Structures are given as structure tokens and as C-alpha cells.
């Protein structure tokens, strides 16, 4: 019967002689007969066969079977019939229980199974392709919306038995959300909604069957849960197909996702063609000409199959399946077909948006976020697995409209947040001004409400009394629902958050210390000199005896001392080894056989200290190595002395004054200066509940101090600070405002904590989320910063501090500042040592060459020469003198003596041109080897042999 049906349909729409036939099986429940889902399936087959480019050589033929909704056995028999008829893919059914049985048959026979239903089974199915987005991804979308709306209390209402499994990720959300779970039926809708209303839960996630949606909406109307307080997030994709006319004008918040973008040009074209195809008496689209999600997914599943089949035919021909449930032999072409459908090649945009699969599950899609407004449901954002939620119309979530709602706003007078105007003839909200009043006006215009400002009766923000177990102040008023909002400098903390709600913080701050200024300065306010109190003028810091050492840090002084010792020793050692530092102390005495080195140990230290003190000395280096030592030391002293002089001037010109306290630890460590906080405020609670030892010690002091150090208002605390001997612990924003207007006051230390100011609401208030969104938008636009500058930094109301009077500390120079000059010094000393070694070796080599050219006297090797020189340097014990070395002059020949110009004697009158043998002789006692002498500025050179030299003259 199935084959006959297929042939009949194919004969009417295709040429059997030229096209192959591909049979597809579809299983629908009996209640889906002639439904929009079945019609969308038939239209998809019709559209593909009509398309000459998608499958030009193949005709799709379908075999549709209907089964009871809860009869899995009958569904299995129908599936086996289709398999026996040669189907190459099975579509449906949408019922979860039936779908699981059909898939088991397809999986056993390797036949692709395409579905468009919600599948909660986390296991991967090899032969399954599911067009419906996976539930974990949908839960992520719901969580993103809940996080954007800042939901902290939510009720989840579900109808199906698997609803809890379906939405379990919402219960285990990363955000701190109180969840109220209830399963409902059409008979229990009103009862459950009553419970939710009694618990004052205003945010609901609704997961009901589409056929029961109108009944649920009716229950909302009957219980009057359709005003601005409530926000409903529906899990259905078909929110546009329901009648929401009764909800449009009550400002109720209804949000949902849709998977079919009816505004897309391509989608509209398909829907128009689909309307022409539908048979008489049946409709694929609803009355609003919008297709539901299930028919759209069925349409896309047929196209996914066609594209996969097209890709497969490009590589090889697909044979007709010849399998049956009895033989249990798998179809050999099924695996190839499912792989091509599941591969990345099947990526296209259908009615349900972009489509891409991974292991049979859909990983690419786009959801449009819809929000009910007065005229219709409008798109306000998008969500995708890769990009998350993207809100394009933030204003839709707090559309002002025309609610005619007046809220009671409670506050407390606090400069500059809330202040009374000086005019006495004002009434109502016009009596107040300040930062918070301007902020409230902006928020009310954005969110859409009227307000009436009232002052808290006891004038307190609110603190928990440990003895009575009760709250007071603003917190008490909100807990008793006597006010809708609380605006002011109200700090968000854990204790308050547990009994009331707060919006997003509009200002961040911390606790700091207010104290009298500790410096003398010229103060001007509004062009007039302001005379500070006499008590606020402190005394100068006492002069220290060794304050001249302040410009350099202690470690720099130690390094300079070490450098002085190192350079002196280096100069001494290098001078001993260098041959050019030895000279004849008496150049006119030729008989002198002793040479001298001017750099003894004491002279080396004297040369170095003389240079460091910028006085110099009578010692001048002659050798290259010693000159390098001297030069690098001069450079070092130039940098050190210049840096010291410059920083000393800074220290002498900066007036450093006494500050009794520098931070909270200084306060805790003394008892002479009292300190306190605002009574019944968050700062008082911070010290009372703190576990930090310093703050616990401060709390014990404040708690036991008599008279009380707690003040009822900020003005009283500031007055006590100005009177002296009192430090006020207050919030940094208020402190900043006070300091900028009174130059006798200053901030001591940094912030002790970090917190924020927020607008308080009763627990579960629907206004909190709307106001939070408004605050975020104002912050992004810079409006809040502009209001802050207006009330804090008004140039006509702030004092001007003379920069010359401001405290400016000059810091001692440390290694980080001038450490490089020590590195340069070490490099210079290393270079000098290398040069000295080179001079030592070079001179030893020359002396060895001279000795080797000498005819008389013993010859000495280079190593022996260097050893003798080194031994002398080591055992000289710091002596300045050493015996002169006697060598034969390099210019002398045997039996001849070269006499330097300084020693030329007039010849004897009767002597011939040659030198005659003298009768009288002047002998020099031979001593150890003598270095090269520089006599008369180096004009005469004399080297003497180890033997006596006789100069004879005739009488």
C-alpha cells in the first residue's frame, strides 16, 4: 500500500524514465493529520522536486503513516512497514516516547532518522539528526536573560513530567537566585498562581503546553497578576501565535524567544509561497500569518536531507534500500548518507535560521528575544550559542508608557545627596535638592513613575540592634512596606541585603579618616581669605642633628663608603704593578739607584678622598691604568655630589610638618585622639562586625569611650573634627565633598574597605530590576559622573589650596635612582686592572728582549722576568721605594758606553775621536735590575749593566 501511494504521487509530478526515486517515510500522530506540521512536510517535498538545481536527477517521494499518540507498538509496526517499502529516511514523530522507539529501529537498520522535537537524552545518537535546539543551549539563553534582568527570586512553573529535568540548569544557576518550583495542570493553574502571588514573587518562568497556554493566561487575568510588577518568561517559541490583547495595556512584562524570524525577507518569501500551496480548508500559517516552530523545523529537516543527498550523489550513486525489520540487516548506504547530512557541508539558512550540526545535534541557530509592548510583541534582542544575549532595545524593559503610578520614596537629609532648599514657600518634592534628587528625577523619567519624597522619622539609615533583634531607620520602613524606594547615601551590605533589596550601585566608595589638616597654607574661598583656626596650625617638625644625610638613603651612604675603599685599594695595586708609576725621586743624582712609587697605601686613600671632597691632591697618575682609575672615580664623584646637592636643596626647601596619625593603625595604637563614626550607619556596622584585629581594637575603643564618640549626623562629626583632637571615620564620597569645601580638613590614609551606594527597595520589588537597568544606562552615558561633578566640584563652592603650602615630601635617593653610577664605577675599575696587567706584561717582555741582546750578563726568560716583578710587588709591604734595575743600554755595543745627553762630558783635549781608556773611574755598585728611567721629562734614557761602568779621562 505504501509503494502504490508513492508511485501515484510520483507519477503526477515527475518523469519516471529519467529520474531516480528517493522514498521518505514520515510518521505523525493521529492528532497531527492535516496539521500545519504535515502540510509543511509535504510542501518541503513539493518545493525540492520543483527546484531544478537541488536534486536534478532525483525525485523525492514520501510515505506518511499515522499512529496513536501513546501507542509505541503500533508506531513500531508502521515504521517497519515503511522500511520494507524501501524508505531511505524516516521523519518524526514529535512525541518523545514514540520518537525513541522509532529511532531504535532506524539505528538498528542504519536508516537516517530526522526529528524536529525536544530531546532530553544526553547520549549521542549515531543515526539521528535533530533540528530542534538542544535544551542545555536553551537553558543558557534563559539564564542570560535572567542575569540581564537581574532576577534574584523566580518561580518556575512547568507542566510536563519531564519539565524539571528540562529546566534543571536554571535551578543550578551560577547566579544567586532563589527558585520556587511548581508543577501545574490546567486545573491547578489558579491555585499555584495564588501561592506565587502570596509569596510576593514577581518573576516567573512558564513552561506549559501550547494547547493550554490560553487557559494559563486566563488565570493571570483572573488573579490580577497582569500589572507592571510581574515579568513572565515563556519557554515556547510560538508566543506570537497567542492572543495577548488583554495584556498589552496593563504594562505586564512578557518575554519569550522565537526561532523563526518572520521579518526576514527570505522567510517571508517562503511563507507567501507556502500559503499558495496549502489545500482548501487547511492552513500552514495561523491567523496572524505566522508559522509555528514545529512546522518550520519540519520544513528545514526535509531540506537538510535533500542537501545531504545532493552532496552524496556528487561522489557516488545511492542504491535503494532493501532491508526489513525481520532480517535485521543494515542498509549499506545509510551510514554514508547520515555522514553527509551530519557533515559540515550541510550548512544553510532555513526558516529557523542558520543550521549546522555536530554529532547529530544542532549547534548553530539564532533566537530572537521578544518583549510585549503596548502595541505588539517587538524584537528587543538576539541570542546565539557563540555570542550569547545581545539586547538591542534596553528601554523596552522599562518602557515608561503612561502607568500613572506614584511611588513613596523615603530618604534622609545628607549633604550633598539630599538637602532642603532655602526657600520656605516650597511644597512637595520641590523642597528638596541634591545629587540623589537629580538622580531620582532621571530614573523616574526613564522607568516611568511618579514619586513622593518623605523623610525617615528617626533620621537613621538602618542598623540591626543585637539586643532587640529589630531594624531601625530606612530599613525598617522598607521592611514594613511603608515606602517603595529609599534614595540617599545608603550603603549596600550583607546585613541589609538579607532583609531588603538593592539596585546596582550608582556610586562606589570606601571608609576613610577625616582629620584636621596638618599644614599651613593660604586659603581662599569665593575670592575672600579664609582664616583657619589657630589650633589647626601645627608646629614644624623638629630639626635633626644629622638631617644633612637625608638626601641619600642609608644603603647609598654605605655603598659610597665601600666604593671609596675599593677604589683606593685598586689605585694602590694598579700603581704597584704598572711600571710607569715608578720614577727616580732625584733625577739630578745619577748615582741614585732607587726608584719610587708615589701611590703608597696612605697616598691612595688620600688621593681618593681628596677627589670625593672636590679638593684634589698633589698626586697625579702617570700610567694609563691609574689614569683610568682616577677618571672613573672623578665621574663617580661628579654624579654623587651633584645628586646629593640637588636633593639636599629639595629637602631644605620643603617644609615637612607633623602629622599625628597616618593611617588606621596609628589611630588604633594611641588613645589621645578620639575617633568615631556615624551612629546606626554602615560604617559603625563595619567596625562592629569586622574580624580584622586592628578594626576590632578600634571598635572596642569606640564602644567603651565616654563621652560617646558616635555622632548623629555628618555635620556633628565634622564639627568635632574642627574642634580638634578627634578623627571621624566616614565614607569617602562624603569625605571628599567635605574636604573640598573646608581646607582645614584633610583625608588621612587610604580606604579601609570597598562598597557602593544603591537605591533600596522592599524584598522582591519589581522596581529593582527596572531601576538597575536605568542606573546602568546612566553610567554608560556618563550622566552620573556629570551629576557628581555638579555637586562635588562646583568651583564657586570649593576652597583653593595654595600649591606652595601643600605638603610635598622629598624622598631620599636610593639604589633605584643612582645605582647605575656604581655599575659604571665597577666597569671602569675592571678596565683599569686589565690595562695594568697589559702594561705589566708588555714591560716584562721588553726587558727580556733587552737582556737577550746584551753580550755580558746573564740572560733571563720572560717568565722569570715576570716572576721577579710579581714577587717584588707582593713582598714590598707597601714601600714606596725599590732598588733600581741595572741593565745595559740597548744602544751600547761591546767596549763602548752610551752616555745620555744629560751626562755628556767634555772630551780631553788630547783625546782622539774615540773614547780612551780612563785612568780614573766612577763605579756604581751593581744591584737588582732597574726599570726604565724617565729623566728630564723623558729626554734621556739610561740603562746600566750589572757590571761596573768605568768612565776614564786622560789628565
PDB file of N, CA, C and O in Angstrom, residues 2-14 16 42 49 59-64:
ATOM      1  N   UNK A   2       1.938   1.167   0.721  1.00  0.00           N
ATOM      2  CA  UNK A   2       2.842   2.321   0.750  1.00  0.00           C
ATOM      3  C   UNK A   2       3.473   2.548  -0.602  1.00  0.00           C
ATOM      4  O   UNK A   2       3.615   3.668  -1.056  1.00  0.00           O
ATOM      5  N   UNK A   3       3.877   1.476  -1.285  1.00  0.00           N
ATOM      6  CA  UNK A   3       4.523   1.634  -2.581  1.00  0.00           C
ATOM      7  C   UNK A   3       3.567   2.194  -3.604  1.00  0.00           C
ATOM      8  O   UNK A   3       3.916   3.051  -4.414  1.00  0.00           O
ATOM      9  N   UNK A   4       2.311   1.721  -3.588  1.00  0.00           N
ATOM     10  CA  UNK A   4       1.327   2.258  -4.534  1.00  0.00           C
ATOM     11  C   UNK A   4       1.108   3.733  -4.329  1.00  0.00           C
ATOM     12  O   UNK A   4       1.012   4.512  -5.273  1.00  0.00           O
ATOM     13  N   UNK A   5       1.059   4.105  -3.094  1.00  0.00           N
ATOM     14  CA  UNK A   5       0.881   5.520  -2.783  1.00  0.00           C
ATOM     15  C   UNK A   5       2.057   6.341  -3.282  1.00  0.00           C
ATOM     16  O   UNK A   5       1.886   7.431  -3.843  1.00  0.00           O
ATOM     17  N   UNK A   6       3.227   5.809  -3.122  1.00  0.00           N
ATOM     18  CA  UNK A   6       4.401   6.529  -3.582  1.00  0.00           C
ATOM     19  C   UNK A   6       4.420   6.656  -5.094  1.00  0.00           C
ATOM     20  O   UNK A   6       4.736   7.702  -5.649  1.00  0.00           O
ATOM     21  N   UNK A   7       4.075   5.588  -5.793  1.00  0.00           N
ATOM     22  CA  UNK A   7       4.089   5.633  -7.259  1.00  0.00           C
ATOM     23  C   UNK A   7       3.059   6.623  -7.770  1.00  0.00           C
ATOM     24  O   UNK A   7       3.301   7.390  -8.691  1.00  0.00           O
ATOM     25  N   UNK A   8       1.916   6.647  -7.133  1.00  0.00           N
ATOM     26  CA  UNK A   8       0.868   7.557  -7.568  1.00  0.00           C
ATOM     27  C   UNK A   8       1.312   9.013  -7.438  1.00  0.00           C
ATOM     28  O   UNK A   8       1.159   9.810  -8.358  1.00  0.00           O
ATOM     29  N   UNK A   9       1.909   9.322  -6.328  1.00  0.00           N
ATOM     30  CA  UNK A   9       2.339  10.704  -6.131  1.00  0.00           C
ATOM     31  C   UNK A   9       3.490  11.061  -7.058  1.00  0.00           C
ATOM     32  O   UNK A   9       3.575  12.179  -7.548  1.00  0.00           O
ATOM     33  N   UNK A  10       4.343  10.108  -7.290  1.00  0.00           N
ATOM     34  CA  UNK A  10       5.496  10.392  -8.138  1.00  0.00           C
ATOM     35  C   UNK A  10       5.091  10.541  -9.595  1.00  0.00           C
ATOM     36  O   UNK A  10       5.595  11.386 -10.318  1.00  0.00           O
ATOM     37  N   UNK A  11       4.123   9.729 -10.032  1.00  0.00           N
ATOM     38  CA  UNK A  11       3.688   9.796 -11.434  1.00  0.00           C
ATOM     39  C   UNK A  11       3.067  11.133 -11.765  1.00  0.00           C
ATOM     40  O   UNK A  11       3.169  11.614 -12.895  1.00  0.00           O
ATOM     41  N   UNK A  12       2.490  11.758 -10.746  1.00  0.00           N
ATOM     42  CA  UNK A  12       1.846  13.048 -11.009  1.00  0.00           C
ATOM     43  C   UNK A  12       2.825  14.202 -11.034  1.00  0.00           C
ATOM     44  O   UNK A  12       2.478  15.272 -11.491  1.00  0.00           O
ATOM     45  N   UNK A  13       4.027  13.974 -10.623  1.00  0.00           N
ATOM     46  CA  UNK A  13       4.918  15.134 -10.536  1.00  0.00           C
ATOM     47  C   UNK A  13       6.295  14.890 -11.079  1.00  0.00           C
ATOM     48  O   UNK A  13       7.145  15.739 -10.944  1.00  0.00           O
ATOM     49  N   UNK A  14       6.596  13.746 -11.739  1.00  0.00           N
ATOM     50  CA  UNK A  14       7.957  13.522 -12.203  1.00  0.00           C
ATOM     51  C   UNK A  14       7.964  12.553 -13.364  1.00  0.00           C
ATOM     52  O   UNK A  14       7.008  11.813 -13.607  1.00  0.00           O
ATOM     53  N   UNK A  16       9.376   9.247 -14.769  1.00  0.00           N
ATOM     54  CA  UNK A  16      10.000   8.040 -14.218  1.00  0.00           C
ATOM     55  C   UNK A  16      11.159   7.541 -15.071  1.00  0.00           C
ATOM     56  O   UNK A  16      12.006   6.809 -14.584  1.00  0.00           O
ATOM     57  N   UNK A  42       4.875  18.191   3.454  1.00  0.00           N
ATOM     58  CA  UNK A  42       4.506  17.981   2.050  1.00  0.00           C
ATOM     59  C   UNK A  42       4.972  19.139   1.175  1.00  0.00           C
ATOM     60  O   UNK A  42       5.441  18.934   0.054  1.00  0.00           O
ATOM     61  N   UNK A  49      11.261  19.085  -5.189  1.00  0.00           N
ATOM     62  CA  UNK A  49      11.065  18.488  -6.515  1.00  0.00           C
ATOM     63  C   UNK A  49      10.904  19.543  -7.593  1.00  0.00           C
ATOM     64  O   UNK A  49      11.284  19.329  -8.751  1.00  0.00           O
ATOM     65  N   UNK A  59      13.857  12.360  -7.606  1.00  0.00           N
ATOM     66  CA  UNK A  59      12.530  12.784  -7.189  1.00  0.00           C
ATOM     67  C   UNK A  59      12.254  12.239  -5.797  1.00  0.00           C
ATOM     68  O   UNK A  59      12.453  11.052  -5.540  1.00  0.00           O
ATOM     69  N   UNK A  60      11.843  13.146  -4.913  1.00  0.00           N
ATOM     70  CA  UNK A  60      11.513  12.723  -3.557  1.00  0.00           C
ATOM     71  C   UNK A  60      10.066  12.256  -3.504  1.00  0.00           C
ATOM     72  O   UNK A  60       9.161  12.924  -4.019  1.00  0.00           O
ATOM     73  N   UNK A  61       9.878  11.117  -2.870  1.00  0.00           N
ATOM     74  CA  UNK A  61       8.554  10.540  -2.692  1.00  0.00           C
ATOM     75  C   UNK A  61       8.366  10.275  -1.210  1.00  0.00           C
ATOM     76  O   UNK A  61       9.290   9.794  -0.540  1.00  0.00           O
ATOM     77  N   UNK A  62       7.207  10.601  -0.675  1.00  0.00           N
ATOM     78  CA  UNK A  62       7.007  10.407   0.753  1.00  0.00           C
ATOM     79  C   UNK A  62       5.927   9.367   1.018  1.00  0.00           C
ATOM     80  O   UNK A  62       5.000   9.171   0.229  1.00  0.00           O
ATOM     81  N   UNK A  63       6.061   8.717   2.155  1.00  0.00           N
ATOM     82  CA  UNK A  63       5.090   7.754   2.656  1.00  0.00           C
ATOM     83  C   UNK A  63       4.732   8.180   4.073  1.00  0.00           C
ATOM     84  O   UNK A  63       5.574   8.129   4.975  1.00  0.00           O
ATOM     85  N   UNK A  64       3.501   8.626   4.293  1.00  0.00           N
ATOM     86  CA  UNK A  64       3.073   9.148   5.579  1.00  0.00           C
ATOM     87  C   UNK A  64       2.193   8.117   6.275  1.00  0.00           C
ATOM     88  O   UNK A  64       1.260   7.568   5.664  1.00  0.00           O
TER      89      UNK A  64
END
